[in-house]
mmCIF file of C-alpha atoms and ligand atoms in Angstrom:
data_model
loop_
_atom_site.group_PDB
_atom_site.id
_atom_site.type_symbol
_atom_site.label_atom_id
_atom_site.label_comp_id
_atom_site.label_asym_id
_atom_site.label_seq_id
_atom_site.Cartn_x
_atom_site.Cartn_y
_atom_site.Cartn_z
ATOM 1 C CA MET A 1089 21.282 31.046 3.765
ATOM 2 C CA LYS A 1090 20.813 27.846 4.540
ATOM 3 C CA VAL A 1091 21.365 23.884 4.034
ATOM 4 C CA VAL A 1092 18.701 21.446 3.955
ATOM 5 C CA SER A 1093 19.737 17.714 4.334
ATOM 6 C CA LEU A 1094 17.225 15.156 3.459
ATOM 7 C CA GLU A 1095 18.449 12.900 6.367
ATOM 8 C CA ASP A 1096 16.917 16.723 7.968
ATOM 9 C CA VAL A 1097 13.204 15.550 6.166
ATOM 10 C CA LEU A 1098 13.274 11.920 6.963
ATOM 11 C CA GLY A 1099 11.022 10.745 9.389
ATOM 12 C CA THR A 1100 9.252 13.999 10.226
ATOM 13 C CA LYS A 1101 5.660 15.566 9.271
ATOM 14 C CA HIS A 1102 7.699 16.881 6.033
ATOM 15 C CA GLU A 1103 7.755 13.417 4.377
ATOM 16 C CA VAL A 1104 4.299 13.062 3.457
ATOM 17 C CA ASP A 1105 3.257 10.028 2.462
ATOM 18 C CA GLY A 1106 0.926 10.146 -0.755
ATOM 19 C CA GLY A 1107 0.342 6.268 -1.292
ATOM 20 C CA ASN A 1108 1.901 6.088 -4.567
ATOM 21 C CA TRP A 1109 4.421 8.315 -3.772
ATOM 22 C CA MET A 1110 6.783 10.099 -0.645
ATOM 23 C CA SER A 1111 7.308 13.642 -0.924
ATOM 24 C CA ARG A 1112 10.223 14.483 1.440
ATOM 25 C CA ARG A 1113 10.049 18.092 1.084
ATOM 26 C CA LEU A 1114 12.717 20.208 1.367
ATOM 27 C CA ILE A 1115 11.837 24.726 1.198
ATOM 28 C CA MET A 1116 8.500 25.209 1.808
ATOM 29 C CA LYS A 1117 5.588 27.961 1.824
ATOM 30 C CA ASP A 1118 7.743 29.594 5.933
ATOM 31 C CA ASP A 1119 10.804 29.208 3.894
ATOM 32 C CA ASN A 1120 9.845 32.424 1.812
ATOM 33 C CA MET A 1121 11.313 32.103 -1.052
ATOM 34 C CA GLY A 1122 7.841 32.069 -3.401
ATOM 35 C CA TYR A 1123 7.619 28.665 -4.289
ATOM 36 C CA SER A 1124 8.561 24.825 -2.392
ATOM 37 C CA VAL A 1125 11.155 22.121 -3.835
ATOM 38 C CA ASN A 1126 10.469 18.768 -3.132
ATOM 39 C CA ASP A 1127 12.332 15.588 -3.255
ATOM 40 C CA THR A 1128 10.444 12.696 -4.182
ATOM 41 C CA ILE A 1129 10.011 9.358 -4.936
ATOM 42 C CA ILE A 1130 7.139 7.574 -7.434
ATOM 43 C CA LYS A 1131 6.787 3.697 -6.778
ATOM 44 C CA ALA A 1132 7.308 1.465 -9.259
ATOM 45 C CA GLY A 1133 4.486 0.347 -11.184
ATOM 46 C CA THR A 1134 2.314 3.149 -9.922
ATOM 47 C CA GLU A 1135 -0.380 5.517 -11.417
ATOM 48 C CA THR A 1136 -1.485 8.546 -10.218
ATOM 49 C CA HIS A 1137 -3.767 11.346 -11.617
ATOM 50 C CA ILE A 1138 -2.735 14.697 -10.824
ATOM 51 C CA TRP A 1139 -4.210 17.696 -11.074
ATOM 52 C CA TYR A 1140 -2.423 20.912 -9.857
ATOM 53 C CA LYS A 1141 -5.380 23.358 -10.822
ATOM 54 C CA ASN A 1142 -4.155 26.074 -7.919
ATOM 55 C CA HIS A 1143 -0.278 25.297 -8.972
ATOM 56 C CA LEU A 1144 2.566 25.445 -11.594
ATOM 57 C CA GLU A 1145 5.193 22.463 -10.982
ATOM 58 C CA SER A 1146 8.130 21.843 -12.752
ATOM 59 C CA VAL A 1147 9.297 17.983 -12.269
ATOM 60 C CA TYR A 1148 12.824 16.972 -12.993
ATOM 61 C CA CYS A 1149 13.682 13.320 -13.222
ATOM 62 C CA ILE A 1150 16.608 12.401 -11.265
ATOM 63 C CA GLU A 1151 16.232 8.787 -11.302
ATOM 64 C CA GLY A 1152 14.259 6.045 -12.864
ATOM 65 C CA GLU A 1153 11.742 5.936 -15.925
ATOM 66 C CA GLY A 1154 7.889 6.499 -16.835
ATOM 67 C CA GLU A 1155 5.623 8.732 -18.655
ATOM 68 C CA VAL A 1156 3.090 11.374 -18.381
ATOM 69 C CA VAL A 1157 -0.229 10.954 -20.498
ATOM 70 C CA THR A 1158 -1.669 14.775 -20.861
ATOM 71 C CA LEU A 1159 -5.576 14.094 -20.624
ATOM 72 C CA SER A 1160 -6.603 17.261 -22.923
ATOM 73 C CA ASP A 1161 -4.883 15.513 -25.968
ATOM 74 C CA ASN A 1162 -4.430 11.948 -24.212
ATOM 75 C CA LYS A 1163 -0.406 12.565 -25.217
ATOM 76 C CA VAL A 1164 2.172 10.444 -23.705
ATOM 77 C CA TRP A 1165 5.222 12.177 -22.767
ATOM 78 C CA PRO A 1166 8.136 9.591 -22.164
ATOM 79 C CA ILE A 1167 9.822 10.481 -19.246
ATOM 80 C CA LYS A 1168 13.742 9.309 -17.748
ATOM 81 C CA ALA A 1169 16.654 10.672 -15.265
ATOM 82 C CA ASN A 1170 17.685 14.233 -16.796
ATOM 83 C CA GLN A 1171 14.620 15.491 -18.121
ATOM 84 C CA LEU A 1172 11.994 17.773 -16.557
ATOM 85 C CA TYR A 1173 8.425 17.971 -17.050
ATOM 86 C CA ALA A 1174 6.749 21.481 -16.478
ATOM 87 C CA LEU A 1175 3.064 21.738 -16.310
ATOM 88 C CA ASP A 1176 2.670 25.191 -17.262
ATOM 89 C CA LYS A 1177 -0.947 25.056 -18.685
ATOM 90 C CA ASN A 1178 -1.861 23.229 -14.367
ATOM 91 C CA ASP A 1179 -2.742 20.573 -16.534
ATOM 92 C CA GLU A 1180 -4.617 17.042 -15.712
ATOM 93 C CA HIS A 1181 -2.377 14.295 -16.042
ATOM 94 C CA LEU A 1182 -1.372 10.132 -15.749
ATOM 95 C CA LEU A 1183 1.996 9.737 -14.147
ATOM 96 C CA ARG A 1184 3.210 6.360 -14.246
ATOM 97 C CA ALA A 1185 6.288 5.036 -13.264
ATOM 98 C CA LYS A 1186 8.231 2.495 -14.984
ATOM 99 C CA THR A 1187 10.234 1.616 -12.316
ATOM 100 C CA GLU A 1188 11.071 3.389 -8.959
ATOM 101 C CA MET A 1189 11.330 7.523 -10.079
ATOM 102 C CA ARG A 1190 13.408 9.852 -7.966
ATOM 103 C CA MET A 1191 11.804 13.179 -8.803
ATOM 104 C CA ILE A 1192 12.822 17.201 -7.537
ATOM 105 C CA CYS A 1193 9.444 18.807 -7.916
ATOM 106 C CA VAL A 1194 9.401 22.968 -7.669
ATOM 107 C CA PHE A 1195 5.105 23.763 -6.932
ATOM 108 C CA ASN A 1196 4.731 27.713 -7.839
ATOM 109 C CA PRO A 1197 2.964 29.130 -5.268
ATOM 110 C CA PRO A 1198 5.050 27.208 -2.679
ATOM 111 C CA LEU A 1199 3.349 24.319 -0.612
ATOM 112 C CA SER A 1200 3.366 24.799 3.226
ATOM 113 C CA GLY A 1201 4.660 21.447 3.459
ATOM 114 C CA LEU A 1202 1.775 18.969 4.852
ATOM 115 C CA GLU A 1203 -0.624 18.604 1.317
ATOM 116 C CA VAL A 1204 -1.302 15.310 0.119
ATOM 117 C CA HIS A 1205 -3.852 14.778 -3.131
ATOM 118 C CA ASP A 1206 -7.546 15.303 -2.714
ATOM 119 C CA GLU A 1207 -9.662 12.157 -4.653
ATOM 120 C CA ASP A 1208 -9.115 14.696 -7.884
ATOM 121 C CA GLY A 1209 -5.404 14.460 -7.068
ATOM 122 C CA VAL A 1210 -6.036 18.156 -6.647
ATOM 123 C CA TYR A 1211 -3.586 20.093 -3.676
ATOM 124 C CA PRO A 1212 -6.088 22.846 -2.149
ATOM 125 C CA VAL A 1213 -4.945 26.632 -2.412
ATOM 126 C CA ASP A 1214 -3.327 27.762 0.743
ATOM 127 C CA GLU A 1215 -4.556 30.771 1.882
ATOM 128 C CA SER A 1216 -3.126 31.264 5.605
HETATM 129 C C1 9YT B 1745 5.965 14.384 -9.637
HETATM 130 C C2 9YT B 1745 4.441 13.952 -8.931
HETATM 131 O O1 9YT B 1745 4.204 14.943 -8.789
HETATM 132 N N1 9YT B 1745 4.269 13.534 -7.638
HETATM 133 C C3 9YT B 1745 3.362 13.980 -6.506
HETATM 134 C C4 9YT B 1745 3.834 14.092 -5.731
HETATM 135 C C5 9YT B 1745 3.995 15.783 -5.781
HETATM 136 N N2 9YT B 1745 4.930 16.690 -6.832
HETATM 137 C C6 9YT B 1745 4.878 16.001 -4.253
HETATM 138 O O2 9YT B 1745 4.136 16.366 -3.618
HETATM 139 O O3 9YT B 1745 6.229 15.648 -4.133
#
């Protein structure tokens, strides 16, 4: 087994600055777990357009509050600490952070670890 500390990732290439968010990549594709795990900070007062067309993502909020708007139906989903949302339909959405939010993000298939969103809020397929 292995143990990964947040401190192992801070200041490395696996601490990825997405502008509205900082994603600390704890488990990645090369760990061969079949999923990846990030500890992500969403900056207070931001709105981020996200559309993971190539990935399923579960997001567990452990600090802060905000909301998700699913764009297929314009539904607003308030999210606060101790709640998880699952983008089980590759849902295109807006993520609005009312306060700073800390999220544990699990991706299937796993991220390689260096991804940032493209202009549509998408992560590319990792074909390596
Ligand atoms: C919660 C969320 O989707 N934030 C965007 C960053 C992404 N989850 C990541 O790579 O950690």
